[in-house]
Amino acid sequence: MQITPQARLEAYKSKGWWGEQTIDDLLRAAVAQSGDQLALVDPLNREALLGDEPKRLTFAQVDRSVDAMARAFLAAGVGRDDIVLTQLPNVVEGVLALLACSRIGAILSPVAMAFRKHELTSVIKQLNPSLVLTVREFHGCDHALQMKELRDQGVYDGPVICLGRGDPFSSLEEAQSAAGHVTLSDPRLHSGEVATICWTSGTEADPKGVPRHHAHWVFNGECMVEAAMLEEGDRILNPFPLINIAAFGGMVIPWLLCRGCLVQHHPFDLAVFLQQFEAERVNYTVAPPAILTMLLKKPEMLEGIDFSKVKCIASGSAPLPPFMVKAWQEQYGVAIMNVFGSNEGCSLISTPVVVDDPEMRAALFPRFGASGLDWAMSFPARMKTRLVDLHTEDEIVAPGQSGELRIDGAMVFDGYWNNSELTAQAFDDQGFFKTGDLFEIAEEEDGRFYRFVGRCKEIIIRGGVNISPAELDSLIESHPAVREAACAAYPDERLGERVCAVVVTQPGEEIDLEALVEYLKTKDISVYKLPEKLTVVPVLPRNPLGKVLRRHLSEIASRD
């Protein structure tokens, strides 16, 4: 039976795992202590993205902006525990929306800018949001028209507010002006209440909602502050979309805890990123391993950049090349921090605080939370990890044998949104979350470290974004020329993985990649999910029970 948020709060407080602070508490503390300090900065290219000037807000201005947005939400009918769905680029309003929801006790549910009607329909049906906050138009997509069509189709019947002119919807400025009379009152939240619902794709066709409490986020932020050696006033450059744990737990909450400055960046543009990095005197940021490797090969791009104030740069979503981590440390004095995690809250961090050797930091993760191991950091005491043999469910305690990583603790979510069946499958009989990722205990350092082996889940990770093959399979199979289809990943140096569609055609029919992609575009799916390779086979590889063998599909997809 699911434990209630209040019961979990009390249980975790008694263990010392959770405190009582909410996200709004963090903001109010920052405003009280650092009100006049520059706090929140728009991307340099905001005008190109949305048509107005970039904003630079102090904590006091952030506080007033949060009040104005919170009043607009209340006037639109949003109450405590109601859900606000946002689809916004990395502009200051994305951060303000999180803070406004936290102030009135509402729940924020952000989705990717790449989501189209197909994905939005699934999310809206699962959430039943009370308000949608979006943009008028972005990168060629008319988001206001998209929402109008969803309303006309009966998918969503609530209010919509747009950044900028949002015909036929109200603009945020209009909504805030009309709500100036609304009185804000303290909702008296506790930290065990849901703050956000983020979205992740697994092997299931529909996106899965991942609720996270205020206490989850505060602890997540505390982990990152300690691991990245952040201090009061530090400046953080955020290139992550404000849709998941990487941005909220890795960037926004550490910013509030440090009472620093959060600089937004969108979409990823290396020249602009480096310009912001230098101009804003950044102390901490994140970058994909491929970008960090490329910069080492083009040192002229780094000329004139002062790295002396950089605490570290985080990286992850793909194995880190040891030579790259070593070169950054030796040539530029920058420690690269290796991060492994997911929306569900499973996180391992190979931090320079614990792992001095850069090559070891690239390849190994401290066994934080493993029984009998102590660390020179505080947050590992609030988590538990273990490896489990997938066939026997026996715990693995010796080096060299791979098993599924299982995690419990203050950062791990309670279960998927309104999906008890998936929740039951996600946890083992000891209450540990089953990550679906294979690790082994490394022989180095007397078994104090994990080494990543691979994934036992079937998701495709393209550029750090999860793609469900099951979702694509069914869409491709709806093409008249296709009899059967199954998607798999093939390796890519820059993105890690790309999508290959493995297809069996109908008798006498033919199909090519261009025709398939054009067909899928009519289904209003995200561009990043579109197959970039097509392989036609006579039959799909299956086991005796008829299940498609994904590992064989990957071999097929990887062929030239």
XYZ file of N, CA and C in Angstrom, residues 377-492:
348
model
N 31.658 12.792 3.073
C 30.568 13.659 2.654
C 29.342 13.264 3.467
N 28.384 14.188 3.606
C 27.236 13.915 4.469
C 26.085 13.222 3.754
N 25.838 13.545 2.448
C 24.611 13.056 1.824
C 24.558 11.554 1.610
N 25.702 10.818 1.438
C 25.570 9.362 1.263
C 24.901 8.653 2.432
N 24.906 9.271 3.619
C 24.258 8.647 4.772
C 22.751 8.633 4.642
N 22.197 9.398 3.686
C 20.746 9.459 3.510
C 20.290 8.678 2.281
N 21.104 7.737 1.835
C 20.709 6.886 0.719
C 21.271 5.485 0.917
N 20.674 4.533 0.216
C 21.118 3.142 0.269
C 21.211 2.610 -1.164
N 22.237 1.836 -1.446
C 22.365 1.197 -2.763
C 22.806 -0.256 -2.591
N 22.427 -1.048 -3.567
C 22.893 -2.432 -3.607
C 22.785 -2.947 -5.025
N 23.506 -4.015 -5.334
C 23.411 -4.688 -6.624
C 22.711 -6.022 -6.428
N 21.839 -6.384 -7.388
C 21.034 -7.600 -7.267
C 21.139 -8.408 -8.552
N 21.383 -9.693 -8.424
C 21.387 -10.598 -9.567
C 19.962 -10.667 -10.128
N 19.813 -10.379 -11.434
C 18.478 -10.313 -12.035
C 17.775 -11.659 -12.079
N 18.529 -12.727 -12.050
C 17.912 -14.060 -12.166
C 17.540 -14.634 -10.803
N 18.381 -14.381 -9.796
C 18.151 -15.000 -8.492
C 17.649 -14.015 -7.437
N 17.762 -12.715 -7.694
C 17.457 -11.661 -6.728
C 18.412 -11.677 -5.537
N 19.505 -12.421 -5.629
C 20.507 -12.414 -4.575
C 21.326 -11.126 -4.655
N 21.713 -10.612 -3.492
C 22.534 -9.408 -3.474
C 23.971 -9.756 -3.830
N 24.586 -8.922 -4.657
C 25.964 -9.121 -5.102
C 26.881 -8.325 -4.188
N 27.865 -8.992 -3.592
C 28.751 -8.327 -2.631
C 30.222 -8.455 -3.011
N 30.516 -9.156 -4.114
C 31.908 -9.351 -4.527
C 32.132 -8.736 -5.903
N 33.356 -8.308 -6.196
C 33.656 -7.703 -7.501
C 33.478 -8.681 -8.655
N 33.235 -8.097 -9.848
C 33.286 -8.876 -11.076
C 31.979 -9.428 -11.572
N 30.908 -9.399 -10.796
C 29.613 -9.922 -11.236
C 28.654 -8.764 -11.424
N 28.036 -8.686 -12.591
C 27.123 -7.575 -12.858
C 25.742 -7.849 -12.279
N 25.096 -6.780 -11.861
C 23.746 -6.882 -11.334
C 23.026 -5.556 -11.474
N 21.726 -5.579 -11.258
C 20.945 -4.354 -11.369
C 21.175 -3.476 -10.151
N 21.387 -2.193 -10.388
C 21.520 -1.241 -9.299
C 20.146 -0.966 -8.696
N 20.032 -1.091 -7.385
C 18.816 -0.779 -6.652
C 19.135 0.363 -5.666
N 18.241 1.330 -5.558
C 18.483 2.513 -4.727
C 17.271 2.817 -3.854
N 17.543 3.215 -2.623
C 16.518 3.696 -1.703
C 17.084 4.937 -1.017
N 16.196 5.752 -0.452
C 16.696 6.888 0.303
C 15.912 8.154 0.070
N 16.479 9.247 0.547
C 15.771 10.525 0.592
C 15.519 11.123 -0.778
N 16.198 10.643 -1.811
C 16.033 11.221 -3.141
C 15.078 10.421 -4.023
N 14.747 9.200 -3.635
C 13.987 8.303 -4.509
C 12.490 8.602 -4.423
N 11.836 8.640 -5.581
C 10.406 8.970 -5.643
C 9.551 7.877 -5.012
N 8.261 8.171 -4.824
C 7.351 7.219 -4.184
C 6.693 6.264 -5.181
N 6.530 6.707 -6.413
C 5.853 5.887 -7.409
C 5.321 6.750 -8.534
N 4.962 6.121 -9.652
C 4.517 6.845 -10.835
C 3.108 7.421 -10.632
N 2.869 8.522 -11.309
C 1.622 9.263 -11.144
C 0.429 8.428 -11.606
N -0.486 8.152 -10.681
C -1.732 7.435 -10.983
C -1.491 6.135 -11.741
N -0.447 5.417 -11.374
C -0.156 4.151 -12.062
C 0.399 3.152 -11.055
N -0.503 2.525 -10.323
C -0.100 1.595 -9.269
C 0.587 0.355 -9.828
N 0.192 -0.058 -11.038
C 0.792 -1.258 -11.622
C 2.276 -1.034 -11.932
N 2.581 0.093 -12.602
C 3.974 0.392 -12.898
C 4.774 0.646 -11.626
N 4.140 1.263 -10.641
C 4.820 1.515 -9.370
C 5.208 0.211 -8.699
N 4.295 -0.750 -8.684
C 4.591 -2.052 -8.067
C 5.759 -2.732 -8.770
N 5.837 -2.578 -10.082
C 6.926 -3.196 -10.844
C 8.258 -2.488 -10.635
N 8.197 -1.222 -10.195
C 9.405 -0.399 -10.127
C 10.220 -0.631 -8.860
N 9.619 -1.253 -7.831
C 10.298 -1.430 -6.553
C 10.396 -2.913 -6.205
N 11.478 -3.281 -5.510
C 11.606 -4.679 -5.097
C 10.964 -4.887 -3.727
N 11.063 -6.100 -3.216
C 10.346 -6.411 -1.980
C 10.976 -5.766 -0.749
N 12.141 -5.141 -0.912
C 12.754 -4.398 0.186
C 12.523 -2.888 0.057
N 11.746 -2.492 -0.968
C 11.439 -1.088 -1.150
C 12.463 -0.314 -1.930
N 13.442 -0.993 -2.546
C 14.450 -0.334 -3.357
C 13.930 -0.137 -4.788
N 14.249 1.021 -5.371
C 13.883 1.278 -6.755
C 14.785 0.488 -7.686
N 14.165 -0.192 -8.649
C 14.912 -0.992 -9.615
C 15.285 -0.101 -10.808
N 16.545 0.282 -10.883
C 16.960 1.282 -11.861
C 16.946 0.770 -13.294
N 17.072 -0.547 -13.475
C 17.168 -1.074 -14.836
C 18.553 -0.902 -15.428
N 19.538 -0.552 -14.611
C 20.906 -0.347 -15.081
C 21.839 -1.336 -14.412
N 22.745 -1.876 -15.188
C 23.670 -2.904 -14.711
C 24.993 -2.275 -14.290
N 25.439 -2.621 -13.095
C 26.734 -2.224 -12.574
C 27.436 -3.460 -12.028
N 28.713 -3.306 -11.747
C 29.446 -4.317 -11.008
C 30.302 -3.630 -9.953
N 30.661 -4.357 -8.924
C 31.590 -3.836 -7.932
C 32.986 -3.915 -8.520
N 33.669 -2.788 -8.571
C 35.006 -2.755 -9.158
C 36.026 -3.345 -8.181
N 37.079 -3.926 -8.740
C 38.124 -4.496 -7.903
C 39.006 -3.415 -7.277
N 39.065 -2.253 -7.920
C 39.909 -1.184 -7.413
C 39.448 -0.712 -6.031
N 40.421 -0.223 -5.257
C 40.143 0.410 -3.955
C 39.309 -0.484 -3.030
N 39.622 -1.760 -3.037
C 38.968 -2.702 -2.119
C 37.451 -2.722 -2.259
N 36.976 -2.585 -3.509
C 35.544 -2.724 -3.754
C 34.703 -1.565 -3.286
N 35.281 -0.362 -3.200
C 34.531 0.806 -2.745
C 33.793 1.511 -3.882
N 33.888 0.983 -5.108
C 33.329 1.678 -6.261
C 32.497 0.739 -7.130
N 31.495 1.348 -7.807
C 30.727 0.660 -8.841
C 31.297 1.010 -10.216
N 31.191 0.074 -11.135
C 31.519 0.338 -12.542
C 30.262 0.079 -13.376
N 29.884 1.050 -14.213
C 28.709 0.890 -15.076
C 28.982 -0.164 -16.138
N 28.004 -1.062 -16.344
C 28.151 -2.146 -17.317
C 27.252 -1.934 -18.528
N 26.005 -1.568 -18.311
C 25.074 -1.383 -19.419
C 23.660 -1.236 -18.883
N 22.683 -1.253 -19.793
C 21.275 -1.095 -19.400
C 20.523 -2.393 -19.601
N 19.688 -2.712 -18.621
C 18.811 -3.855 -18.821
C 17.427 -3.399 -19.249
N 17.197 -2.106 -19.307
C 15.967 -1.587 -19.891
C 16.153 -1.437 -21.394
N 15.080 -1.208 -22.094
C 15.115 -1.174 -23.548
C 15.022 0.234 -24.131
N 15.083 1.239 -23.287
C 14.960 2.592 -23.809
C 16.147 2.960 -24.684
N 15.888 3.887 -25.606
C 16.932 4.461 -26.449
C 17.247 5.846 -25.872
N 18.526 6.130 -25.651
C 18.910 7.424 -25.082
C 19.656 8.211 -26.155
N 18.955 9.157 -26.753
C 19.524 9.988 -27.813
C 19.850 11.361 -27.243
N 21.135 11.660 -27.144
C 21.537 12.950 -26.608
C 21.063 13.181 -25.189
N 20.970 12.114 -24.397
C 20.526 12.236 -23.021
C 19.021 12.214 -22.834
N 18.255 12.098 -23.939
C 16.788 12.086 -23.864
C 16.288 10.663 -24.087
N 15.416 10.179 -23.202
C 14.876 8.827 -23.317
C 13.800 8.749 -24.392
N 13.882 7.707 -25.205
C 12.894 7.456 -26.258
C 12.358 6.044 -26.077
N 11.045 5.928 -26.010
C 10.420 4.621 -25.847
C 10.310 3.916 -27.194
N 10.971 2.756 -27.374
C 10.809 2.026 -28.632
C 9.388 1.518 -28.834
N 8.698 1.178 -27.743
C 7.337 0.658 -27.877
C 6.411 1.691 -28.501
N 6.580 2.949 -28.116
C 5.755 4.011 -28.685
C 5.975 4.122 -30.191
N 7.246 4.100 -30.610
C 7.563 4.225 -32.032
C 7.112 3.001 -32.814
N 7.272 1.829 -32.215
C 6.880 0.598 -32.902
C 5.429 0.668 -33.376
N 4.541 1.066 -32.466
C 3.118 1.074 -32.810
C 2.798 2.131 -33.861
N 3.462 3.268 -33.794
C 3.227 4.308 -34.795
C 3.710 3.874 -36.171
N 4.873 3.256 -36.221
C 5.420 2.806 -37.510
C 4.552 1.699 -38.095
N 4.066 0.831 -37.231
C 3.233 -0.274 -37.715
C 1.893 0.208 -38.255
N 1.540 1.463 -37.961
C 0.303 1.993 -38.530
C 0.469 2.418 -39.993
N 1.712 2.435 -40.488
C 1.939 2.771 -41.901
C 1.402 1.635 -42.777
N 0.692 1.948 -43.842
C 0.076 0.892 -44.666
C 1.063 -0.101 -45.256
N 2.313 0.323 -45.473
C 3.290 -0.566 -46.101
C 4.020 -1.446 -45.097
N 3.763 -1.230 -43.807
C 4.531 -1.925 -42.771
C 3.698 -3.039 -42.142
N 4.306 -4.196 -42.073
C 3.651 -5.326 -41.415
C 4.025 -5.400 -39.936
N 5.324 -5.331 -39.662
C 5.820 -5.337 -38.290
C 6.967 -4.344 -38.181
N 7.159 -3.814 -36.981
C 8.263 -2.881 -36.773
C 8.749 -2.958 -35.338
N 10.017 -2.748 -35.171
C 10.613 -2.663 -33.839
C 11.827 -1.747 -33.931
N 11.925 -0.816 -33.007
C 13.016 0.163 -33.051
C 14.116 -0.202 -32.071
N 15.317 0.176 -32.427
C 16.481 -0.086 -31.586
C 17.488 1.029 -31.766
N 18.441 1.063 -30.865
C 19.482 2.096 -30.926
C 20.671 1.612 -31.745
N 21.313 2.577 -32.398
C 22.638 2.313 -32.952
C 23.566 3.414 -32.476
N 24.838 3.090 -32.275
C 25.751 4.037 -31.621
C 26.057 5.256 -32.471
N 26.250 6.376 -31.778
C 26.595 7.631 -32.441
C 27.605 8.362 -31.565
